[in-house]
XYZ file of C-alpha atoms in Angstrom:
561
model
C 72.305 95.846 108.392
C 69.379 93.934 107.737
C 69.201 89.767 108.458
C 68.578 89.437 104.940
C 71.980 91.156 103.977
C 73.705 89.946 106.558
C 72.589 86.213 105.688
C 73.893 86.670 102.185
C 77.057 87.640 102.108
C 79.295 84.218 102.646
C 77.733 83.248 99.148
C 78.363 86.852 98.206
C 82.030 85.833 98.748
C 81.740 82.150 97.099
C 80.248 83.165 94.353
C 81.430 86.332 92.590
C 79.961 85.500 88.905
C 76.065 85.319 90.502
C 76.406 88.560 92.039
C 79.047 90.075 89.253
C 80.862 91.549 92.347
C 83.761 89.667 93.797
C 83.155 90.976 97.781
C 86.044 91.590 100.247
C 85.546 91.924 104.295
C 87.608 93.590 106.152
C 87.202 93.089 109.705
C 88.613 94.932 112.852
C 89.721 92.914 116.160
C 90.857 93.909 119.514
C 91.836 91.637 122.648
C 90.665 88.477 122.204
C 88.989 88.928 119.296
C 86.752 91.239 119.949
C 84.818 92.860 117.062
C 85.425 96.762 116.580
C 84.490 97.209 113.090
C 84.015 95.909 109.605
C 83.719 97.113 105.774
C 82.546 95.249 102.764
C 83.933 96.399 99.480
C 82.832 94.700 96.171
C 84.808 94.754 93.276
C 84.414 95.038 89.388
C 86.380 94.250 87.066
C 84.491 95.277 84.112
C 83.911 98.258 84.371
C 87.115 98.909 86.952
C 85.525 100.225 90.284
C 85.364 99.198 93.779
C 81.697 99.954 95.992
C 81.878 100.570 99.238
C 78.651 98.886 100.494
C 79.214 98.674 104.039
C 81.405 100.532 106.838
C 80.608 100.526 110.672
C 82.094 100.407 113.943
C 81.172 98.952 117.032
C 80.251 101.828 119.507
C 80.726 99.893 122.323
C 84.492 99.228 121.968
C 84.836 103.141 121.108
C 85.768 104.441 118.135
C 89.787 104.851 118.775
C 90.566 105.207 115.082
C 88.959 101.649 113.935
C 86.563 103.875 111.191
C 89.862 105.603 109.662
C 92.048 102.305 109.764
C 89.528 100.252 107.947
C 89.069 102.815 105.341
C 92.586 103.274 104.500
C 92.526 99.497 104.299
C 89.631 99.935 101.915
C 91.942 102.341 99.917
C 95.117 100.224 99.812
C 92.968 97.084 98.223
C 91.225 99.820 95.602
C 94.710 100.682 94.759
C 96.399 97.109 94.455
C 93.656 96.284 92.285
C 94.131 99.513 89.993
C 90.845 100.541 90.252
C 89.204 103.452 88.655
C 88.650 104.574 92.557
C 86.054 103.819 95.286
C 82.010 104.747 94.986
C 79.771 104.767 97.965
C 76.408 106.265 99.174
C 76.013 108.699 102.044
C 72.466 110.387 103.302
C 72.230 113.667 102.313
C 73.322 116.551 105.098
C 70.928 119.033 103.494
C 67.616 120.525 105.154
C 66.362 120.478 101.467
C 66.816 116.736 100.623
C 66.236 116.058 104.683
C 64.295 117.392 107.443
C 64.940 115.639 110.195
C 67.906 117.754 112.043
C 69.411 114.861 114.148
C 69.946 112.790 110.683
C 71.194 115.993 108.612
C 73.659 116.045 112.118
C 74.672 112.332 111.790
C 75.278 112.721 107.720
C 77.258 116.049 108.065
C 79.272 114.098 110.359
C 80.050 110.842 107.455
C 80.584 113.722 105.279
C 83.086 114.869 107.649
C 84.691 111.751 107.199
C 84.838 110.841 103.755
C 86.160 114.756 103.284
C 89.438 114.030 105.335
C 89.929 111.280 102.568
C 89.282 113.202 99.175
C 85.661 111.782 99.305
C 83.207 114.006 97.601
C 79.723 113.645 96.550
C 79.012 113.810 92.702
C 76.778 116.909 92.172
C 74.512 117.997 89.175
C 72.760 114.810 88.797
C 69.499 112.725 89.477
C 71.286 110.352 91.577
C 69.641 111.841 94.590
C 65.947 111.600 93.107
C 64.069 109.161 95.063
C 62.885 105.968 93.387
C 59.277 107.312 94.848
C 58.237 110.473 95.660
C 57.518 109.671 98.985
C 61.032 108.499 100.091
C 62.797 110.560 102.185
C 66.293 111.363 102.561
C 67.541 110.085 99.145
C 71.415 108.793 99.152
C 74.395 111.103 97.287
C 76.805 109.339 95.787
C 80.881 109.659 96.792
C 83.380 109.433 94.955
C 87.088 108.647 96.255
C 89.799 108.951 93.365
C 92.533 107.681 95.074
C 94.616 110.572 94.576
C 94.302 110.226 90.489
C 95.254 113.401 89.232
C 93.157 112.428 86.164
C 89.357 113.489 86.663
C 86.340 111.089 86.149
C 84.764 111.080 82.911
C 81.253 111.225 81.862
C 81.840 107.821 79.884
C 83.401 106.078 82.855
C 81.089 107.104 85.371
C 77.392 106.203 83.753
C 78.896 102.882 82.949
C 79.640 102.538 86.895
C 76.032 103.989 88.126
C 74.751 101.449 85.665
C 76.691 98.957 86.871
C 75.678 99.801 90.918
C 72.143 100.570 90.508
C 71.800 96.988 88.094
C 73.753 94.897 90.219
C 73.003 96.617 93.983
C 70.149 97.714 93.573
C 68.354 95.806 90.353
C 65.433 94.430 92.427
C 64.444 97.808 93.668
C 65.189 100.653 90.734
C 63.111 99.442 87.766
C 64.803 99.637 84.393
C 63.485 103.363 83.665
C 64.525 105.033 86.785
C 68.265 103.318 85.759
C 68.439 104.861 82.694
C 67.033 108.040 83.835
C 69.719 108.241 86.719
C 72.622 106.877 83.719
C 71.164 109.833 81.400
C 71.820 112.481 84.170
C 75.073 112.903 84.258
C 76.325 115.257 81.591
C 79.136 117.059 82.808
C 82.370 115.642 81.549
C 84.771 115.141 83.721
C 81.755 114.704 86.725
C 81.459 117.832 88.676
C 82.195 116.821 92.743
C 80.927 119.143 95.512
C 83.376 121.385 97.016
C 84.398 120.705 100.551
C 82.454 122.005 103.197
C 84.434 120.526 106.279
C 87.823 120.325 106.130
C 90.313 122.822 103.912
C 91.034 122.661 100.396
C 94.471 122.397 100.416
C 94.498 119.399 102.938
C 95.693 116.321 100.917
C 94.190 112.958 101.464
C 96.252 110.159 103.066
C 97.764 107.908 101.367
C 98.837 104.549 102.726
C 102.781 104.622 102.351
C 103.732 100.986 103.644
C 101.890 97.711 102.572
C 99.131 96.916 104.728
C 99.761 93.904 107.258
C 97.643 91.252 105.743
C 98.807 92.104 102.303
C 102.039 91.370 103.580
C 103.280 87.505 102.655
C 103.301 85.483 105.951
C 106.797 84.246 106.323
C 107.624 81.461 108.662
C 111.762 79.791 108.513
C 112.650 77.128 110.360
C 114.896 77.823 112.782
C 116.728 74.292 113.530
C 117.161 73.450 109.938
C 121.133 73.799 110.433
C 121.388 70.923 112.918
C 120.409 68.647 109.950
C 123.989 68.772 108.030
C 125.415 65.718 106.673
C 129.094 66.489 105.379
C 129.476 64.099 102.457
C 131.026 65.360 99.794
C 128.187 65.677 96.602
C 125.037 66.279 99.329
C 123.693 69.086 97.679
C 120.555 69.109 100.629
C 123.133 71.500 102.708
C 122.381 74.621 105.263
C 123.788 76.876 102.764
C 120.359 76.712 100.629
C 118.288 78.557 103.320
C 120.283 82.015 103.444
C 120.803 83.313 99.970
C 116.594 82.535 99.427
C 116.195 84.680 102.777
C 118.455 87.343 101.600
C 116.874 87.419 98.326
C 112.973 88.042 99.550
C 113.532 89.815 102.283
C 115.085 92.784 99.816
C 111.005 92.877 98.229
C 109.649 94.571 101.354
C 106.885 91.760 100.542
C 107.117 90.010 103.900
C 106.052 89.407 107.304
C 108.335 87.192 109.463
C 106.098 84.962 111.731
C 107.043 83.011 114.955
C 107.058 79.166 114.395
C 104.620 77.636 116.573
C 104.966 74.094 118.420
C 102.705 71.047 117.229
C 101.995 67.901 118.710
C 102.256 64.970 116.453
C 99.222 63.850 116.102
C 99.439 66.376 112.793
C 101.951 63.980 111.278
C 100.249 60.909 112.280
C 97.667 61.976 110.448
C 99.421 61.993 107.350
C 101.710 59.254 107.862
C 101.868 55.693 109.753
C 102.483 56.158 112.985
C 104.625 53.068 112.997
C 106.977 54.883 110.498
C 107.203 57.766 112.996
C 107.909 55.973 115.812
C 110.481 54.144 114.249
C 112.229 57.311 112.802
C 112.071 58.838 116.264
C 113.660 56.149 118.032
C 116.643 55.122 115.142
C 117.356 58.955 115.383
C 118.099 59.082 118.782
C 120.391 55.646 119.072
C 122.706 57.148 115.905
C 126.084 59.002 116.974
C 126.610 62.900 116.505
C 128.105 63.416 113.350
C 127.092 59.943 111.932
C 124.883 58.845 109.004
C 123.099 55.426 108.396
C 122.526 55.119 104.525
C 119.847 52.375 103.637
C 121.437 49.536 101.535
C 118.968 46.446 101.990
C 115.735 46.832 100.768
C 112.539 44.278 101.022
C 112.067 43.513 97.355
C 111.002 39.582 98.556
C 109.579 39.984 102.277
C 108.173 42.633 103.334
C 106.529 40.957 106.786
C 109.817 40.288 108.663
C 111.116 43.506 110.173
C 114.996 43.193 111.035
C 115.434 43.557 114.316
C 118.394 46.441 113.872
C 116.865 49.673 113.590
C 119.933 51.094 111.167
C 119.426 48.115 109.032
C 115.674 48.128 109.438
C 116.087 51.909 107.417
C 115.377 49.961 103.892
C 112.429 48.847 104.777
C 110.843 53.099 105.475
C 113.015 54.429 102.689
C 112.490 54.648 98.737
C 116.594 55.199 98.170
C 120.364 54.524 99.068
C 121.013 58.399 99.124
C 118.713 59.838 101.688
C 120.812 59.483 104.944
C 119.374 59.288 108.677
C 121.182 61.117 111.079
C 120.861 62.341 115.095
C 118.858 65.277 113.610
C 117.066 63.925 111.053
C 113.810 63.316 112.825
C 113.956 66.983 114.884
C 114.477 68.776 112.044
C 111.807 67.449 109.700
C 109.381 67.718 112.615
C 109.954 71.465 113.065
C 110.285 72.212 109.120
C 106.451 70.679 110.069
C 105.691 73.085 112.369
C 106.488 75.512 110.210
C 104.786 74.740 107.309
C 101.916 74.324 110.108
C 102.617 78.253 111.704
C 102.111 79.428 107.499
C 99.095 77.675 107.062
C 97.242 78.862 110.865
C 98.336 82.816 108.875
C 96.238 81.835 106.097
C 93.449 80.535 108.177
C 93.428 84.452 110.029
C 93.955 87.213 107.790
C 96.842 86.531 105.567
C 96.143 85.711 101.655
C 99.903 84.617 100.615
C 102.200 82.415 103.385
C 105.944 80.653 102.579
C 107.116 78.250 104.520
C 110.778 78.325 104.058
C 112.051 75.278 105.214
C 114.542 72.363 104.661
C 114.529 69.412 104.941
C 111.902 69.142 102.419
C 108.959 66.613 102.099
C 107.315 66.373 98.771
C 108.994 62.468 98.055
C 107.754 61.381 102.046
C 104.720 58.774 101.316
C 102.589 57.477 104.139
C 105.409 55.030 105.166
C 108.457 55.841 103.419
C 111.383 58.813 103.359
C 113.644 59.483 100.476
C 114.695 62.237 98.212
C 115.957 63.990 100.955
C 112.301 64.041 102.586
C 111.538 62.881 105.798
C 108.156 64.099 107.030
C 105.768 65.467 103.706
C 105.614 68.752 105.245
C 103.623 70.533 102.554
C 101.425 67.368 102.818
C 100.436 68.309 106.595
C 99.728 71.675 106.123
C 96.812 70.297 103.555
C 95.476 68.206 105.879
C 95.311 71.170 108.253
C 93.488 73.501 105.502
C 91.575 70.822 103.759
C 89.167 71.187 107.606
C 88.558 74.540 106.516
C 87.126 73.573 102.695
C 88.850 72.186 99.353
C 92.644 72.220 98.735
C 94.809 72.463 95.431
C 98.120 71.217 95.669
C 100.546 72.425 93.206
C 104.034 70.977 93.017
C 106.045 72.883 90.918
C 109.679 71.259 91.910
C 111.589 69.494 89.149
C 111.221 65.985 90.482
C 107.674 64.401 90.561
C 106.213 64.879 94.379
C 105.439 60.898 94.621
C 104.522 61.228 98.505
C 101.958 63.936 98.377
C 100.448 61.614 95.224
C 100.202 58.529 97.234
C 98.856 60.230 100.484
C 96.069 62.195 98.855
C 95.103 59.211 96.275
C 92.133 58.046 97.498
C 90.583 61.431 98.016
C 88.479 63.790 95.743
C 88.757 67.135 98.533
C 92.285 67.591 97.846
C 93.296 67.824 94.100
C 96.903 67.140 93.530
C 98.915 68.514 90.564
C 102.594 68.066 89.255
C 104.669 69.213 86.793
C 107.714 67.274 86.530
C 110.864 65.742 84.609
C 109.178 62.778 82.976
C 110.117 59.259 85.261
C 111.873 57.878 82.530
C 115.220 60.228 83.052
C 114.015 61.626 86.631
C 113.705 60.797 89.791
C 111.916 59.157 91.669
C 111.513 56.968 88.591
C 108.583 54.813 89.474
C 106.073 57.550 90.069
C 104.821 60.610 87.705
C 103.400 59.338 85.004
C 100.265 60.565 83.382
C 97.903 58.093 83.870
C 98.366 58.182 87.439
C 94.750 59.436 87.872
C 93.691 58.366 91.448
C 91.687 55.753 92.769
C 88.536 54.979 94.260
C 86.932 58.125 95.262
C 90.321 60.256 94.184
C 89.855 58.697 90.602
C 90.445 62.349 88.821
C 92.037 63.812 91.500
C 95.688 63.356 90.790
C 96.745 65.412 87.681
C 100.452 64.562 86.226
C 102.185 66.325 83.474
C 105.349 64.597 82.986
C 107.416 67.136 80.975
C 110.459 66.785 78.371
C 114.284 66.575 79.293
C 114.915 69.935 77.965
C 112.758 72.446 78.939
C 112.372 76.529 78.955
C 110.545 78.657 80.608
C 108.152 79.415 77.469
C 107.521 75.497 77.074
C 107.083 75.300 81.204
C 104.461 78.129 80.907
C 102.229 76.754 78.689
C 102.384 73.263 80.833
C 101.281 75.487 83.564
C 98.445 77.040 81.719
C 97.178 73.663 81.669
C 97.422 73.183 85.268
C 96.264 76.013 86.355
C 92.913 75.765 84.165
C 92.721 72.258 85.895
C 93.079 74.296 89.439
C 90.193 76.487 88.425
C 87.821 73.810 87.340
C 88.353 72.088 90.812
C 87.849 76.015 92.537
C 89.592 75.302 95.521
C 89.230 77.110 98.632
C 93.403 77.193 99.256
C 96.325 76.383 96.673
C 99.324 75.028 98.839
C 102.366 75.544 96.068
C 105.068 72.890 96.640
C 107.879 75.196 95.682
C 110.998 73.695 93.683
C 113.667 76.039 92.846
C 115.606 72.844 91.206
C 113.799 73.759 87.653
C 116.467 76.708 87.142
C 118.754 76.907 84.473
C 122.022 74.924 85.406
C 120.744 73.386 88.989
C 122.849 70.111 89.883
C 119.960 67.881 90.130
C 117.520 69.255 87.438
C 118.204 69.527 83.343
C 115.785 72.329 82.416
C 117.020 76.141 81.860
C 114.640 78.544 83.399
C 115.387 82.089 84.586
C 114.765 84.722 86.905
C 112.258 86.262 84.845
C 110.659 82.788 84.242
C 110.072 82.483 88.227
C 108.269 85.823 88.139
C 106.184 84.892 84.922
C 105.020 81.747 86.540
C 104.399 83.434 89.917
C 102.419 86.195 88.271
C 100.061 83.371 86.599
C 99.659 80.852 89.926
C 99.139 84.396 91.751
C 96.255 85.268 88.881
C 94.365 82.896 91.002
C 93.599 84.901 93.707
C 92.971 82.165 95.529
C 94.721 82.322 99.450
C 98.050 80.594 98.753
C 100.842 79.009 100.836
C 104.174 78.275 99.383
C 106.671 75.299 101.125
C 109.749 75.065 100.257
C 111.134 71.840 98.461
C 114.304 71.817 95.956
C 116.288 73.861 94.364
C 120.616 73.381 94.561
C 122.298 75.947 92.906
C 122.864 78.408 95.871
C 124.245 80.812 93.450
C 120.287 82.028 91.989
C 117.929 80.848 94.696
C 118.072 84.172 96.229
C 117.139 85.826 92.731
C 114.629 83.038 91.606
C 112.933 83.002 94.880
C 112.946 86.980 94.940
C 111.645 86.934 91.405
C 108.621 84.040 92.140
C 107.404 85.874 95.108
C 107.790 89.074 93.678
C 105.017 87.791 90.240
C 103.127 85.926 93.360
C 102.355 89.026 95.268
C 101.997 91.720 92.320
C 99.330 88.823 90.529
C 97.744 88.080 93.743
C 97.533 92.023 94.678
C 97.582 94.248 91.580
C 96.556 94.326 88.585
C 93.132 92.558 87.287
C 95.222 91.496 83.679
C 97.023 89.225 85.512
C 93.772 87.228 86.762
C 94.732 83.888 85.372
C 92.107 83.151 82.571
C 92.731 79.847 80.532
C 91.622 81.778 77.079
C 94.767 84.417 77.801
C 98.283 83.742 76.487
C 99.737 84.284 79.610
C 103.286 85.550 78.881
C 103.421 82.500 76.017
């Protein structure tokens, strides 16, 4: 590969319209990261085709399969995208196209390749003619159908050469050699070489299981159950984790992750370390099995600290319902780490992560707990990504995510959006409103669309067209999705009505993205349907994010309206 190439393809990948190819790179590690091979494909949408403009592998870490894994990779994406199938060039392995015998050996061998796939060159046209006369070794051109039974047709493919040879290759084929190569091709279907290396009736693999990075990154945390305050009407209970786990892990969508340790320097980050001091040390002084509820609140002094850390509560939290317990500080630290562990999958090869956790932490601000939030988890795994490039947040739970607001104000690198029962009938009341913009350099940043008491899922959607046009304008590197399930039809804390199928609509838009996305868990209290709601978000997430390129979120479609 040229310097040239090689130099141009990160804004290849940031910038999709310039080059009208969105590329992918696939890249092949061994111990310690060791490189053993890459591919780039680039992908059209109009017409529907993926090009397979680079595969290689590094000789010196031997060939051990690497060539045939990344191409079945190659495949799989092709596939999920519905594709027409997958073009690419290979030299000719022909004395009368090439003389030089140790090339014609080296092609025959590609050939060899592609052949054990289903790949064969198109024949009968003037693809191979050189752009000069004096060129040697002119390129066929492969086709891979991805086991389509139906043939390629004479229509489809000129409209794909054109598209290649403008778009690949527009600086070097001048506009009459295009349409002389587009022009070739009369047969209809395309005529494809027979094989010449491996039998006829040998079929070409197809991937049968979903290929690990296509996989959703799944991290639970795995103390959440130590955090159980027995009061009768607490709906934030242990029992909301299982039926959500039962109810993705029947998609086949996901890949369980270990939850990694963090230090907390990742919370201090996001919140005042005098606030996590204090809720580390009031944790440990309160009983087993007790609860301190916060009853006196610093409306008129806000210097004077009381001296008893129980009573002291009121002046870190926003409510009189949010209890602390033993476990309250342990548990919202490791629902941190695992929002953390989603986020590190996104940053290596994973384009979808969920962070299942509970206690959640959309209401924590800087200073404060309440709502049943402690730490802002999904708050800390921004802060982690937003290192890496620009961050949408999208909070999708019923109640108005007033912490991750106030701790991303002042910025303009993290855009936050809400959706939310309006403040005037839903908590937390004093937050949420629509002309909470930002401030200072965040002035913009901070997008609020307080929404009606009653609410379905077609009135929801087209709120969430809006947000996710605002998304696109800001083109974030990552989306972080602050997941409520408490916007379902009949949930004890919410007063909207929306269904399974509404989960998977909105999934399917937010996935149209494609933009690498992590979920966290916030609300959602009816344990009866959070296993089917979940199953039914993540299920639109994956097929949007994946599959097919209708669902690419466009502001001008209707979206499922």
């Amino acid at each position: 590969m040229s310097e040239s190439d090689l130099l141009a393809i990160p804004e290849q990948m940031q910038n999709p319209f310039k080059f009208k190819f969105r590329t992918i790179v696939f890249v092949a590690e061994k111990a310690k990261g060791r490189l053993a091979g890459f591919a780039i494909l680039m992908h059209s949408i109009e017409p529907s085709f993926c090009f397979l403009d680079f595969i290689s592998v590094n000789p010196r870490e031997g060939s051990g399969g690497v060539g045939g894994a990344l191409y079945e990779r190659v495949r799989s994406e092709a596939q999920s995208l519905k594709t027409l199938g997958v073009f690419m060039e290979c030299l000719p392995d022909d004395h009368v196209f090439c003389k030089d015998k140790t090339l014609i050996r080296q092609n025959a061998a590609r050939l060899r390749f592609y052949e054990k796939f289903g790949v064969y060159p198109i024949v009968n046209t003037a693809y191979e003619k050189p752009i000069k006369e004096a060129d040697l070794c002119p390129p066929n051109l492969l086709y891979d159908s991805l086991g389509r039974s139906r043939a390629l047709g004479k229509k489809e493919a000129k409209k794909i050469v054109r598209a290649v040879l403008e778009r690949r290759y527009g600086d070097l084929c001048p506009p009459g050699y295009i349409e002389m190569v587009v022009n070739s091709f009369k047969d209809d279907p395309v005529r494809l070489r027979r094989p010449r290396y491996v039998k006829v009736d040998a079929s070409p693999p197809t991937p049968r299981d979903i290929p690990e990075d296509m996989l959703i990154a799944l991290t639970v945390t795995d103390c959440h159950r130590i955090h159980h305050v027995r009061r009768r009407g607490y709906v934030e209970s242990p029992a909301r984790i299982q039926p959500i786990l039962e109810g993705i892990q029947k998609t086949g969508l996901f890949r369980q992750l270990p939850v990694r340790h963090y230090s907390d320097r990742h919370i201090r980050a996001i919140h005042d370390p005098e606030f996590v001091d204090y809720l580390s040390r009031v944790c440990a002084r309160i009983a087993p099995d007790e609860s301190v509820y916060p009853y006196v609140f610093p409306l008129r002094n806000q210097t004077r600290k009381p001296l008893d850390l129980p009573i002291r509560a009121g002046y870190y939290c926003l409510d009189t319902f949010t209890p602390i317990s033993r476990n309250a500080f342990d548990s919202a630290k490791r629902a941190v780490d695992c929002a953390l562990s989603a986020a590190e999958a996104l940053l290596q090869n994973h384009r979808l992560a969920y962070a299942l956790i509970r206690p959640p932490g959309h209401h924590a601000e800087k200073r404060a707990f309440g709502g049943f939030c402690y730490f802002n988890s999904a708050a800390v795994a921004t802060e982690l990504l937003s290192r890496h490039g620009k961050v949408a947040v999208l909070d999708i739970d019923y109640h108005h995510g007033n912490g991750t607001q106030t701790i991303f104000y002042d910025r303009s690198d993290v855009l936050t959006v809400s959706l939310h029962g309006h403040p005037r009938f839903a908590y937390p009341y004093f937050t949420g409103f629509a002309d909470e913009t930002g401030n200072g350099p965040g002035e913009g940043f901070n997008w609020n669309l307080p929404l009606k008491e009653k609410l379905d899922g077609k009135e929801y959607r087209a709120a969430l067209k809006q947000a996710l046009s605002r998304i696109m304008e800001f083109a974030p590197v990552y989306l972080v999705v602050a997941l409520g399930l408490d916007t379902a039809k009949a949930d004890p804390t919410g007063t909207w009505s929306l269904t399974r199928g509404d989960f998977e609509a909105n999934g399917e838009m937010i996935g149209g993205l494609r933009l690498p996305t992590l979920a966290v868990q916030e609300g959602g209290y009816r344990v009866r349907n959070l296993g089917a709601n979940a199953q039914g978000f993540f299920s639109g997430l994956w097929r949007a994010t994946f599959g097919d390129d209708k669902k690419i979120f466009s502001p001008n479609r209707k979206q499922g309206l």
